[in-house]
JSON list of C-alpha atoms in Angstrom, two decimals:
[
{"chain": "Z", "resi": 1, "resn": "UNK", "atom": "CA", "xyz": [-1.76, 6.81, -14.11]},
{"chain": "Z", "resi": 2, "resn": "UNK", "atom": "CA", "xyz": [1.82, 7.07, -12.97]},
{"chain": "Z", "resi": 3, "resn": "UNK", "atom": "CA", "xyz": [2.28, 5.33, -9.67]},
{"chain": "Z", "resi": 4, "resn": "UNK", "atom": "CA", "xyz": [5.66, 6.76, -8.72]},
{"chain": "Z", "resi": 5, "resn": "UNK", "atom": "CA", "xyz": [6.47, 10.36, -9.59]},
{"chain": "Z", "resi": 6, "resn": "UNK", "atom": "CA", "xyz": [9.89, 11.93, -9.36]},
{"chain": "Z", "resi": 7, "resn": "UNK", "atom": "CA", "xyz": [9.51, 15.51, -10.56]},
{"chain": "Z", "resi": 8, "resn": "UNK", "atom": "CA", "xyz": [13.18, 16.50, -10.45]},
{"chain": "Z", "resi": 9, "resn": "UNK", "atom": "CA", "xyz": [15.07, 15.15, -13.46]},
{"chain": "Z", "resi": 10, "resn": "UNK", "atom": "CA", "xyz": [18.30, 16.74, -12.17]},
{"chain": "Z", "resi": 11, "resn": "UNK", "atom": "CA", "xyz": [19.61, 18.31, -8.98]},
{"chain": "Z", "resi": 12, "resn": "UNK", "atom": "CA", "xyz": [22.82, 20.05, -7.97]},
{"chain": "Z", "resi": 13, "resn": "UNK", "atom": "CA", "xyz": [24.12, 20.26, -4.41]},
{"chain": "Z", "resi": 14, "resn": "UNK", "atom": "CA", "xyz": [27.34, 21.53, -2.90]},
{"chain": "Z", "resi": 15, "resn": "UNK", "atom": "CA", "xyz": [29.59, 19.16, -1.04]},
{"chain": "Z", "resi": 16, "resn": "UNK", "atom": "CA", "xyz": [28.73, 18.85, 2.67]},
{"chain": "Z", "resi": 17, "resn": "UNK", "atom": "CA", "xyz": [25.24, 20.27, 2.15]},
{"chain": "Z", "resi": 18, "resn": "UNK", "atom": "CA", "xyz": [22.02, 18.28, 2.64]},
{"chain": "Z", "resi": 19, "resn": "UNK", "atom": "CA", "xyz": [19.75, 17.53, -0.31]},
{"chain": "Z", "resi": 20, "resn": "UNK", "atom": "CA", "xyz": [16.17, 16.27, -0.61]},
{"chain": "Z", "resi": 21, "resn": "UNK", "atom": "CA", "xyz": [15.04, 14.17, -3.55]},
{"chain": "Z", "resi": 22, "resn": "UNK", "atom": "CA", "xyz": [11.29, 14.14, -4.03]},
{"chain": "Z", "resi": 23, "resn": "UNK", "atom": "CA", "xyz": [9.07, 11.12, -4.56]},
{"chain": "Z", "resi": 24, "resn": "UNK", "atom": "CA", "xyz": [5.29, 10.88, -4.54]},
{"chain": "Z", "resi": 25, "resn": "UNK", "atom": "CA", "xyz": [3.31, 7.71, -5.02]},
{"chain": "Z", "resi": 26, "resn": "UNK", "atom": "CA", "xyz": [-0.19, 6.56, -5.72]},
{"chain": "Z", "resi": 27, "resn": "UNK", "atom": "CA", "xyz": [-1.75, 3.40, -4.34]},
{"chain": "Z", "resi": 28, "resn": "UNK", "atom": "CA", "xyz": [-5.01, 2.19, -2.86]},
{"chain": "Z", "resi": 29, "resn": "UNK", "atom": "CA", "xyz": [-3.31, -0.63, -0.95]},
{"chain": "Z", "resi": 30, "resn": "UNK", "atom": "CA", "xyz": [-3.01, -0.36, 2.82]},
{"chain": "Z", "resi": 31, "resn": "UNK", "atom": "CA", "xyz": [0.16, -2.41, 2.91]},
{"chain": "Z", "resi": 32, "resn": "UNK", "atom": "CA", "xyz": [3.00, -1.34, 0.67]},
{"chain": "Z", "resi": 33, "resn": "UNK", "atom": "CA", "xyz": [6.70, -0.64, 0.76]},
{"chain": "Z", "resi": 34, "resn": "UNK", "atom": "CA", "xyz": [8.83, 2.19, -0.55]},
{"chain": "Z", "resi": 35, "resn": "UNK", "atom": "CA", "xyz": [12.45, 1.89, -1.62]},
{"chain": "Z", "resi": 36, "resn": "UNK", "atom": "CA", "xyz": [15.25, 4.15, -2.77]},
{"chain": "Z", "resi": 37, "resn": "UNK", "atom": "CA", "xyz": [18.03, 2.92, -5.02]},
{"chain": "Z", "resi": 38, "resn": "UNK", "atom": "CA", "xyz": [21.22, 4.61, -6.20]},
{"chain": "Z", "resi": 39, "resn": "UNK", "atom": "CA", "xyz": [22.69, 3.99, -9.65]},
{"chain": "Z", "resi": 40, "resn": "UNK", "atom": "CA", "xyz": [26.23, 5.32, -10.21]},
{"chain": "Z", "resi": 41, "resn": "UNK", "atom": "CA", "xyz": [27.58, 5.78, -13.73]},
{"chain": "Z", "resi": 42, "resn": "UNK", "atom": "CA", "xyz": [28.88, 2.21, -13.64]},
{"chain": "Z", "resi": 43, "resn": "UNK", "atom": "CA", "xyz": [25.28, 1.03, -13.89]},
{"chain": "Z", "resi": 44, "resn": "UNK", "atom": "CA", "xyz": [24.69, -1.20, -10.87]},
{"chain": "Z", "resi": 45, "resn": "UNK", "atom": "CA", "xyz": [21.60, -0.52, -8.75]},
{"chain": "Z", "resi": 46, "resn": "UNK", "atom": "CA", "xyz": [22.40, -0.14, -5.05]},
{"chain": "Z", "resi": 47, "resn": "UNK", "atom": "CA", "xyz": [19.67, -0.47, -2.42]},
{"chain": "Z", "resi": 48, "resn": "UNK", "atom": "CA", "xyz": [19.73, 2.48, -0.01]},
{"chain": "Z", "resi": 49, "resn": "UNK", "atom": "CA", "xyz": [16.70, 2.50, 2.25]},
{"chain": "Z", "resi": 50, "resn": "UNK", "atom": "CA", "xyz": [13.26, 0.99, 2.83]},
{"chain": "Z", "resi": 51, "resn": "UNK", "atom": "CA", "xyz": [10.06, 2.28, 4.46]},
{"chain": "Z", "resi": 52, "resn": "UNK", "atom": "CA", "xyz": [7.05, 0.10, 5.18]},
{"chain": "Z", "resi": 53, "resn": "UNK", "atom": "CA", "xyz": [3.62, 1.66, 5.11]},
{"chain": "Z", "resi": 54, "resn": "UNK", "atom": "CA", "xyz": [2.96, 0.64, 8.71]},
{"chain": "Z", "resi": 55, "resn": "UNK", "atom": "CA", "xyz": [6.32, 1.83, 10.04]},
{"chain": "Z", "resi": 56, "resn": "UNK", "atom": "CA", "xyz": [5.71, 4.68, 12.45]},
{"chain": "Z", "resi": 57, "resn": "UNK", "atom": "CA", "xyz": [9.26, 5.98, 12.42]},
{"chain": "Z", "resi": 58, "resn": "UNK", "atom": "CA", "xyz": [10.98, 7.41, 9.37]},
{"chain": "Z", "resi": 59, "resn": "UNK", "atom": "CA", "xyz": [13.66, 5.05, 8.11]},
{"chain": "Z", "resi": 60, "resn": "UNK", "atom": "CA", "xyz": [17.30, 6.04, 8.46]},
{"chain": "Z", "resi": 61, "resn": "UNK", "atom": "CA", "xyz": [20.49, 4.42, 7.16]},
{"chain": "Z", "resi": 62, "resn": "UNK", "atom": "CA", "xyz": [23.63, 6.36, 7.91]},
{"chain": "Z", "resi": 63, "resn": "UNK", "atom": "CA", "xyz": [23.50, 9.62, 5.94]},
{"chain": "Z", "resi": 64, "resn": "UNK", "atom": "CA", "xyz": [20.24, 8.60, 4.26]},
{"chain": "Z", "resi": 65, "resn": "UNK", "atom": "CA", "xyz": [16.83, 9.21, 5.75]},
{"chain": "Z", "resi": 66, "resn": "UNK", "atom": "CA", "xyz": [13.38, 8.82, 4.29]},
{"chain": "Z", "resi": 67, "resn": "UNK", "atom": "CA", "xyz": [10.87, 11.57, 5.02]},
{"chain": "Z", "resi": 68, "resn": "UNK", "atom": "CA", "xyz": [7.65, 9.54, 4.92]},
{"chain": "Z", "resi": 69, "resn": "UNK", "atom": "CA", "xyz": [4.42, 11.55, 4.88]},
{"chain": "Z", "resi": 70, "resn": "UNK", "atom": "CA", "xyz": [1.67, 9.01, 4.44]},
{"chain": "Z", "resi": 71, "resn": "UNK", "atom": "CA", "xyz": [-1.26, 11.42, 4.16]},
{"chain": "Z", "resi": 72, "resn": "UNK", "atom": "CA", "xyz": [0.53, 13.32, 1.40]},
{"chain": "Z", "resi": 73, "resn": "UNK", "atom": "CA", "xyz": [1.75, 10.08, -0.21]},
{"chain": "Z", "resi": 74, "resn": "UNK", "atom": "CA", "xyz": [5.30, 11.27, -0.32]},
{"chain": "Z", "resi": 75, "resn": "UNK", "atom": "CA", "xyz": [8.55, 9.46, 0.47]},
{"chain": "Z", "resi": 76, "resn": "UNK", "atom": "CA", "xyz": [11.38, 11.92, -0.02]},
{"chain": "Z", "resi": 77, "resn": "UNK", "atom": "CA", "xyz": [15.00, 10.87, 0.34]},
{"chain": "Z", "resi": 78, "resn": "UNK", "atom": "CA", "xyz": [17.23, 13.15, 2.39]},
{"chain": "Z", "resi": 79, "resn": "UNK", "atom": "CA", "xyz": [20.99, 12.85, 2.01]},
{"chain": "Z", "resi": 80, "resn": "UNK", "atom": "CA", "xyz": [22.92, 14.70, 4.69]},
{"chain": "Z", "resi": 81, "resn": "UNK", "atom": "CA", "xyz": [26.49, 15.99, 4.31]},
{"chain": "Z", "resi": 82, "resn": "UNK", "atom": "CA", "xyz": [26.70, 15.28, 0.57]},
{"chain": "Z", "resi": 83, "resn": "UNK", "atom": "CA", "xyz": [29.89, 13.76, -0.79]},
{"chain": "Z", "resi": 84, "resn": "UNK", "atom": "CA", "xyz": [31.28, 13.70, -4.33]},
{"chain": "Z", "resi": 85, "resn": "UNK", "atom": "CA", "xyz": [30.60, 9.96, -4.41]},
{"chain": "Z", "resi": 86, "resn": "UNK", "atom": "CA", "xyz": [26.88, 10.65, -4.01]},
{"chain": "Z", "resi": 87, "resn": "UNK", "atom": "CA", "xyz": [26.74, 11.87, -7.61]},
{"chain": "Z", "resi": 88, "resn": "UNK", "atom": "CA", "xyz": [24.47, 9.32, -9.27]},
{"chain": "Z", "resi": 89, "resn": "UNK", "atom": "CA", "xyz": [20.95, 8.62, -10.49]},
{"chain": "Z", "resi": 90, "resn": "UNK", "atom": "CA", "xyz": [18.47, 7.97, -7.69]},
{"chain": "Z", "resi": 91, "resn": "UNK", "atom": "CA", "xyz": [15.30, 5.95, -8.12]},
{"chain": "Z", "resi": 92, "resn": "UNK", "atom": "CA", "xyz": [12.25, 5.76, -5.91]},
{"chain": "Z", "resi": 93, "resn": "UNK", "atom": "CA", "xyz": [10.23, 2.53, -6.11]},
{"chain": "Z", "resi": 94, "resn": "UNK", "atom": "CA", "xyz": [7.07, 1.08, -4.60]},
{"chain": "Z", "resi": 95, "resn": "UNK", "atom": "CA", "xyz": [6.28, -2.55, -3.91]},
{"chain": "Z", "resi": 96, "resn": "UNK", "atom": "CA", "xyz": [2.84, -3.56, -5.04]},
{"chain": "Z", "resi": 97, "resn": "UNK", "atom": "CA", "xyz": [0.94, -6.79, -5.58]},
{"chain": "Z", "resi": 98, "resn": "UNK", "atom": "CA", "xyz": [0.74, -7.95, -9.19]},
{"chain": "Z", "resi": 99, "resn": "UNK", "atom": "CA", "xyz": [-2.36, -9.36, -10.85]},
{"chain": "Z", "resi": 100, "resn": "UNK", "atom": "CA", "xyz": [-0.94, -12.85, -10.33]},
{"chain": "Z", "resi": 101, "resn": "UNK", "atom": "CA", "xyz": [-0.47, -12.29, -6.61]},
{"chain": "Z", "resi": 102, "resn": "UNK", "atom": "CA", "xyz": [3.30, -11.84, -6.58]},
{"chain": "Z", "resi": 103, "resn": "UNK", "atom": "CA", "xyz": [5.03, -8.71, -5.38]},
{"chain": "Z", "resi": 104, "resn": "UNK", "atom": "CA", "xyz": [6.75, -6.41, -7.84]},
{"chain": "Z", "resi": 105, "resn": "UNK", "atom": "CA", "xyz": [8.42, -3.00, -7.80]},
{"chain": "Z", "resi": 106, "resn": "UNK", "atom": "CA", "xyz": [7.31, -0.01, -9.82]},
{"chain": "Z", "resi": 107, "resn": "UNK", "atom": "CA", "xyz": [10.05, 2.57, -10.35]},
{"chain": "Z", "resi": 108, "resn": "UNK", "atom": "CA", "xyz": [10.01, 6.30, -10.91]},
{"chain": "Z", "resi": 109, "resn": "UNK", "atom": "CA", "xyz": [11.94, 7.92, -13.75]},
{"chain": "Z", "resi": 110, "resn": "UNK", "atom": "CA", "xyz": [14.81, 8.91, -11.50]},
{"chain": "Z", "resi": 111, "resn": "UNK", "atom": "CA", "xyz": [16.65, 12.05, -10.37]},
{"chain": "Z", "resi": 112, "resn": "UNK", "atom": "CA", "xyz": [20.22, 12.70, -11.49]},
{"chain": "Z", "resi": 113, "resn": "UNK", "atom": "CA", "xyz": [22.15, 14.20, -8.56]},
{"chain": "Z", "resi": 114, "resn": "UNK", "atom": "CA", "xyz": [25.40, 16.06, -9.09]},
{"chain": "Z", "resi": 115, "resn": "UNK", "atom": "CA", "xyz": [27.51, 16.99, -6.06]},
{"chain": "Z", "resi": 116, "resn": "UNK", "atom": "CA", "xyz": [29.81, 19.96, -6.65]},
{"chain": "Z", "resi": 117, "resn": "UNK", "atom": "CA", "xyz": [32.86, 21.22, -4.77]},
{"chain": "K", "resi": 1, "resn": "UNK", "atom": "CA", "xyz": [27.08, -11.16, 0.59]},
{"chain": "K", "resi": 2, "resn": "UNK", "atom": "CA", "xyz": [24.29, -10.90, -1.96]},
{"chain": "K", "resi": 3, "resn": "UNK", "atom": "CA", "xyz": [25.41, -11.81, -5.45]},
{"chain": "K", "resi": 4, "resn": "UNK", "atom": "CA", "xyz": [23.55, -11.47, -8.73]},
{"chain": "K", "resi": 5, "resn": "UNK", "atom": "CA", "xyz": [25.54, -12.02, -11.90]},
{"chain": "K", "resi": 6, "resn": "UNK", "atom": "CA", "xyz": [24.63, -11.47, -15.53]},
{"chain": "K", "resi": 7, "resn": "UNK", "atom": "CA", "xyz": [26.30, -13.32, -18.37]},
{"chain": "K", "resi": 8, "resn": "UNK", "atom": "CA", "xyz": [27.50, -10.27, -20.31]},
{"chain": "K", "resi": 9, "resn": "UNK", "atom": "CA", "xyz": [28.13, -6.59, -19.58]},
{"chain": "K", "resi": 10, "resn": "UNK", "atom": "CA", "xyz": [27.98, -5.63, -23.26]},
{"chain": "K", "resi": 11, "resn": "UNK", "atom": "CA", "xyz": [26.36, -7.41, -26.17]},
{"chain": "K", "resi": 12, "resn": "UNK", "atom": "CA", "xyz": [26.01, -6.52, -29.85]},
{"chain": "K", "resi": 13, "resn": "UNK", "atom": "CA", "xyz": [23.52, -8.47, -31.96]},
{"chain": "K", "resi": 14, "resn": "UNK", "atom": "CA", "xyz": [21.93, -8.17, -35.38]},
{"chain": "K", "resi": 15, "resn": "UNK", "atom": "CA", "xyz": [18.25, -7.65, -36.12]},
{"chain": "K", "resi": 16, "resn": "UNK", "atom": "CA", "xyz": [16.42, -10.97, -36.23]},
{"chain": "K", "resi": 17, "resn": "UNK", "atom": "CA", "xyz": [18.89, -12.87, -34.07]},
{"chain": "K", "resi": 18, "resn": "UNK", "atom": "CA", "xyz": [17.73, -14.87, -31.07]},
{"chain": "K", "resi": 19, "resn": "UNK", "atom": "CA", "xyz": [19.32, -13.44, -27.94]},
{"chain": "K", "resi": 20, "resn": "UNK", "atom": "CA", "xyz": [19.73, -15.05, -24.54]},
{"chain": "K", "resi": 21, "resn": "UNK", "atom": "CA", "xyz": [20.48, -13.02, -21.43]},
{"chain": "K", "resi": 22, "resn": "UNK", "atom": "CA", "xyz": [21.36, -15.10, -18.39]},
{"chain": "K", "resi": 23, "resn": "UNK", "atom": "CA", "xyz": [21.05, -14.16, -14.74]},
{"chain": "K", "resi": 24, "resn": "UNK", "atom": "CA", "xyz": [22.26, -16.20, -11.77]},
{"chain": "K", "resi": 25, "resn": "UNK", "atom": "CA", "xyz": [21.81, -15.51, -8.04]},
{"chain": "K", "resi": 26, "resn": "UNK", "atom": "CA", "xyz": [23.44, -17.35, -5.19]},
{"chain": "K", "resi": 27, "resn": "UNK", "atom": "CA", "xyz": [21.19, -16.24, -2.31]},
{"chain": "K", "resi": 28, "resn": "UNK", "atom": "CA", "xyz": [18.48, -18.91, -2.67]},
{"chain": "K", "resi": 29, "resn": "UNK", "atom": "CA", "xyz": [15.97, -16.16, -3.51]},
{"chain": "K", "resi": 30, "resn": "UNK", "atom": "CA", "xyz": [12.52, -17.23, -4.66]},
{"chain": "K", "resi": 31, "resn": "UNK", "atom": "CA", "xyz": [11.78, -14.15, -6.78]},
{"chain": "K", "resi": 32, "resn": "UNK", "atom": "CA", "xyz": [13.68, -13.08, -9.89]},
{"chain": "K", "resi": 33, "resn": "UNK", "atom": "CA", "xyz": [13.02, -10.15, -12.20]},
{"chain": "K", "resi": 34, "resn": "UNK", "atom": "CA", "xyz": [14.02, -8.76, -15.58]},
{"chain": "K", "resi": 35, "resn": "UNK", "atom": "CA", "xyz": [13.87, -5.01, -16.27]},
{"chain": "K", "resi": 36, "resn": "UNK", "atom": "CA", "xyz": [14.90, -2.79, -19.10]},
{"chain": "K", "resi": 37, "resn": "UNK", "atom": "CA", "xyz": [16.14, 0.73, -18.48]},
{"chain": "K", "resi": 38, "resn": "UNK", "atom": "CA", "xyz": [15.88, 3.53, -20.99]},
{"chain": "K", "resi": 39, "resn": "UNK", "atom": "CA", "xyz": [16.73, 7.23, -20.50]},
{"chain": "K", "resi": 40, "resn": "UNK", "atom": "CA", "xyz": [13.79, 9.20, -19.16]},
{"chain": "K", "resi": 41, "resn": "UNK", "atom": "CA", "xyz": [11.69, 6.08, -18.60]},
{"chain": "K", "resi": 42, "resn": "UNK", "atom": "CA", "xyz": [13.28, 4.60, -15.50]},
{"chain": "K", "resi": 43, "resn": "UNK", "atom": "CA", "xyz": [13.16, 0.84, -15.04]},
{"chain": "K", "resi": 44, "resn": "UNK", "atom": "CA", "xyz": [10.29, -1.09, -16.58]},
{"chain": "K", "resi": 45, "resn": "UNK", "atom": "CA", "xyz": [9.47, -4.64, -15.60]},
{"chain": "K", "resi": 46, "resn": "UNK", "atom": "CA", "xyz": [9.52, -7.16, -18.44]},
{"chain": "K", "resi": 47, "resn": "UNK", "atom": "CA", "xyz": [8.87, -10.48, -16.65]},
{"chain": "K", "resi": 48, "resn": "UNK", "atom": "CA", "xyz": [9.28, -11.92, -13.21]},
{"chain": "K", "resi": 49, "resn": "UNK", "atom": "CA", "xyz": [9.21, -15.32, -11.57]},
{"chain": "K", "resi": 50, "resn": "UNK", "atom": "CA", "xyz": [8.38, -16.26, -8.01]},
{"chain": "K", "resi": 51, "resn": "UNK", "atom": "CA", "xyz": [9.17, -19.95, -8.29]},
{"chain": "K", "resi": 52, "resn": "UNK", "atom": "CA", "xyz": [10.84, -22.44, -10.57]},
{"chain": "K", "resi": 53, "resn": "UNK", "atom": "CA", "xyz": [8.90, -22.82, -13.83]},
{"chain": "K", "resi": 54, "resn": "UNK", "atom": "CA", "xyz": [6.56, -20.00, -12.76]},
{"chain": "K", "resi": 55, "resn": "UNK", "atom": "CA", "xyz": [6.52, -16.69, -14.60]},
{"chain": "K", "resi": 56, "resn": "UNK", "atom": "CA", "xyz": [4.37, -13.61, -14.75]},
{"chain": "K", "resi": 57, "resn": "UNK", "atom": "CA", "xyz": [4.25, -10.83, -17.30]},
{"chain": "K", "resi": 58, "resn": "UNK", "atom": "CA", "xyz": [5.40, -7.43, -16.24]},
{"chain": "K", "resi": 59, "resn": "UNK", "atom": "CA", "xyz": [4.54, -4.11, -17.84]},
{"chain": "K", "resi": 60, "resn": "UNK", "atom": "CA", "xyz": [6.30, -4.61, -21.20]},
{"chain": "K", "resi": 61, "resn": "UNK", "atom": "CA", "xyz": [6.50, -8.34, -22.05]},
{"chain": "K", "resi": 62, "resn": "UNK", "atom": "CA", "xyz": [5.99, -8.01, -25.81]},
{"chain": "K", "resi": 63, "resn": "UNK", "atom": "CA", "xyz": [8.90, -9.37, -27.82]},
{"chain": "K", "resi": 64, "resn": "UNK", "atom": "CA", "xyz": [10.38, -11.21, -24.83]},
{"chain": "K", "resi": 65, "resn": "UNK", "atom": "CA", "xyz": [10.08, -14.59, -23.15]},
{"chain": "K", "resi": 66, "resn": "UNK", "atom": "CA", "xyz": [11.70, -16.06, -20.05]},
{"chain": "K", "resi": 67, "resn": "UNK", "atom": "CA", "xyz": [12.79, -19.39, -18.67]},
{"chain": "K", "resi": 68, "resn": "UNK", "atom": "CA", "xyz": [13.36, -20.52, -15.10]},
{"chain": "K", "resi": 69, "resn": "UNK", "atom": "CA", "xyz": [14.32, -24.17, -14.96]},
{"chain": "K", "resi": 70, "resn": "UNK", "atom": "CA", "xyz": [16.38, -23.85, -11.76]},
{"chain": "K", "resi": 71, "resn": "UNK", "atom": "CA", "xyz": [15.85, -21.63, -8.75]},
{"chain": "K", "resi": 72, "resn": "UNK", "atom": "CA", "xyz": [19.11, -19.76, -9.16]},
{"chain": "K", "resi": 73, "resn": "UNK", "atom": "CA", "xyz": [18.87, -19.02, -12.89]},
{"chain": "K", "resi": 74, "resn": "UNK", "atom": "CA", "xyz": [16.47, -16.78, -14.81]},
{"chain": "K", "resi": 75, "resn": "UNK", "atom": "CA", "xyz": [16.91, -16.30, -18.55]},
{"chain": "K", "resi": 76, "resn": "UNK", "atom": "CA", "xyz": [15.51, -13.55, -20.75]},
{"chain": "K", "resi": 77, "resn": "UNK", "atom": "CA", "xyz": [15.02, -14.45, -24.40]},
{"chain": "K", "resi": 78, "resn": "UNK", "atom": "CA", "xyz": [14.58, -12.08, -27.31]},
{"chain": "K", "resi": 79, "resn": "UNK", "atom": "CA", "xyz": [13.08, -14.38, -29.94]},
{"chain": "K", "resi": 80, "resn": "UNK", "atom": "CA", "xyz": [13.90, -12.07, -32.85]},
{"chain": "K", "resi": 81, "resn": "UNK", "atom": "CA", "xyz": [15.87, -9.04, -31.78]},
{"chain": "K", "resi": 82, "resn": "UNK", "atom": "CA", "xyz": [14.81, -5.65, -33.09]},
{"chain": "K", "resi": 83, "resn": "UNK", "atom": "CA", "xyz": [16.52, -2.26, -32.93]},
{"chain": "K", "resi": 84, "resn": "UNK", "atom": "CA", "xyz": [13.94, -0.97, -30.43]},
{"chain": "K", "resi": 85, "resn": "UNK", "atom": "CA", "xyz": [15.19, -3.59, -27.99]},
{"chain": "K", "resi": 86, "resn": "UNK", "atom": "CA", "xyz": [18.51, -1.81, -27.74]},
{"chain": "K", "resi": 87, "resn": "UNK", "atom": "CA", "xyz": [18.64, -1.01, -24.04]},
{"chain": "K", "resi": 88, "resn": "UNK", "atom": "CA", "xyz": [20.18, -1.71, -20.65]},
{"chain": "K", "resi": 89, "resn": "UNK", "atom": "CA", "xyz": [18.81, -4.94, -19.15]},
{"chain": "K", "resi": 90, "resn": "UNK", "atom": "CA", "xyz": [18.89, -5.44, -15.40]},
{"chain": "K", "resi": 91, "resn": "UNK", "atom": "CA", "xyz": [18.21, -8.63, -13.49]},
{"chain": "K", "resi": 92, "resn": "UNK", "atom": "CA", "xyz": [17.20, -8.66, -9.81]},
{"chain": "K", "resi": 93, "resn": "UNK", "atom": "CA", "xyz": [16.25, -11.15, -7.14]},
{"chain": "K", "resi": 94, "resn": "UNK", "atom": "CA", "xyz": [14.50, -10.98, -3.77]},
{"chain": "K", "resi": 95, "resn": "UNK", "atom": "CA", "xyz": [13.55, -13.15, -0.83]},
{"chain": "K", "resi": 96, "resn": "UNK", "atom": "CA", "xyz": [9.86, -13.63, -0.17]},
{"chain": "K", "resi": 97, "resn": "UNK", "atom": "CA", "xyz": [9.85, -13.65, 3.61]},
{"chain": "K", "resi": 98, "resn": "UNK", "atom": "CA", "xyz": [11.43, -10.21, 4.14]},
{"chain": "K", "resi": 99, "resn": "UNK", "atom": "CA", "xyz": [10.57, -6.74, 2.96]},
{"chain": "K", "resi": 100, "resn": "UNK", "atom": "CA", "xyz": [11.48, -8.16, -0.45]},
{"chain": "K", "resi": 101, "resn": "UNK", "atom": "CA", "xyz": [14.32, -5.80, -1.17]},
{"chain": "K", "resi": 102, "resn": "UNK", "atom": "CA", "xyz": [15.49, -6.49, -4.69]},
{"chain": "K", "resi": 103, "resn": "UNK", "atom": "CA", "xyz": [19.19, -6.99, -5.33]},
{"chain": "K", "resi": 104, "resn": "UNK", "atom": "CA", "xyz": [20.42, -6.21, -8.80]},
{"chain": "K", "resi": 105, "resn": "UNK", "atom": "CA", "xyz": [23.02, -7.56, -11.15]},
{"chain": "K", "resi": 106, "resn": "UNK", "atom": "CA", "xyz": [25.50, -5.28, -12.95]},
{"chain": "K", "resi": 107, "resn": "UNK", "atom": "CA", "xyz": [23.33, -5.00, -16.07]},
{"chain": "K", "resi": 108, "resn": "UNK", "atom": "CA", "xyz": [23.79, -5.91, -19.74]},
{"chain": "K", "resi": 109, "resn": "UNK", "atom": "CA", "xyz": [23.98, -3.16, -22.33]},
{"chain": "K", "resi": 110, "resn": "UNK", "atom": "CA", "xyz": [22.48, -4.65, -25.50]},
{"chain": "K", "resi": 111, "resn": "UNK", "atom": "CA", "xyz": [22.92, -3.02, -28.89]},
{"chain": "K", "resi": 112, "resn": "UNK", "atom": "CA", "xyz": [20.83, -4.40, -31.75]},
{"chain": "K", "resi": 113, "resn": "UNK", "atom": "CA", "xyz": [22.07, -3.34, -35.18]}
]
């Protein structure tokens, strides 16, 4: 079963508007972490924001915030005041414990965001 | 500043060749990872290592092997490259004693002809 689901393959938003990128996850662990990464066309993966499963407050980093709804197992990324430079692929990921005991990330399939004038 | 480097940005190889992809990090991170990225599939974990000479299979290890002789260097080896290994390969590293945010290298686009 897919552990991280991003149902929006592509999104358009107008400059200066806010946009929400959806992410749902599936885990039976009590302790886990959720991440969002941005991948511009140049290819590098840029860490944006992190939410721990025990964090009571939603994470925020500048224009990025994570809308964490634990009971619904969702961790949506909200980008406020979109800029042209926000056009990129966005990946949601979850940290989980591997069979060997190490921690690894499982990624969703990504959402391609296009910011328009 | 966090720095992960990969030996090549672009690589073209022939079917059957042995291919080495090198990754180096300068943050003294314990964990290192190799992913491949294909359109519509996101990133899939090939192998990872949480200590020197330690390795663990990820979700798609078939056709690949890895080597970690030094803490800062993690190599991905394609023993006999095949056309279905044409992909973008991304290396990452993380520190154990934090939230384990992974920091990525710039990626290597491999084309196998």
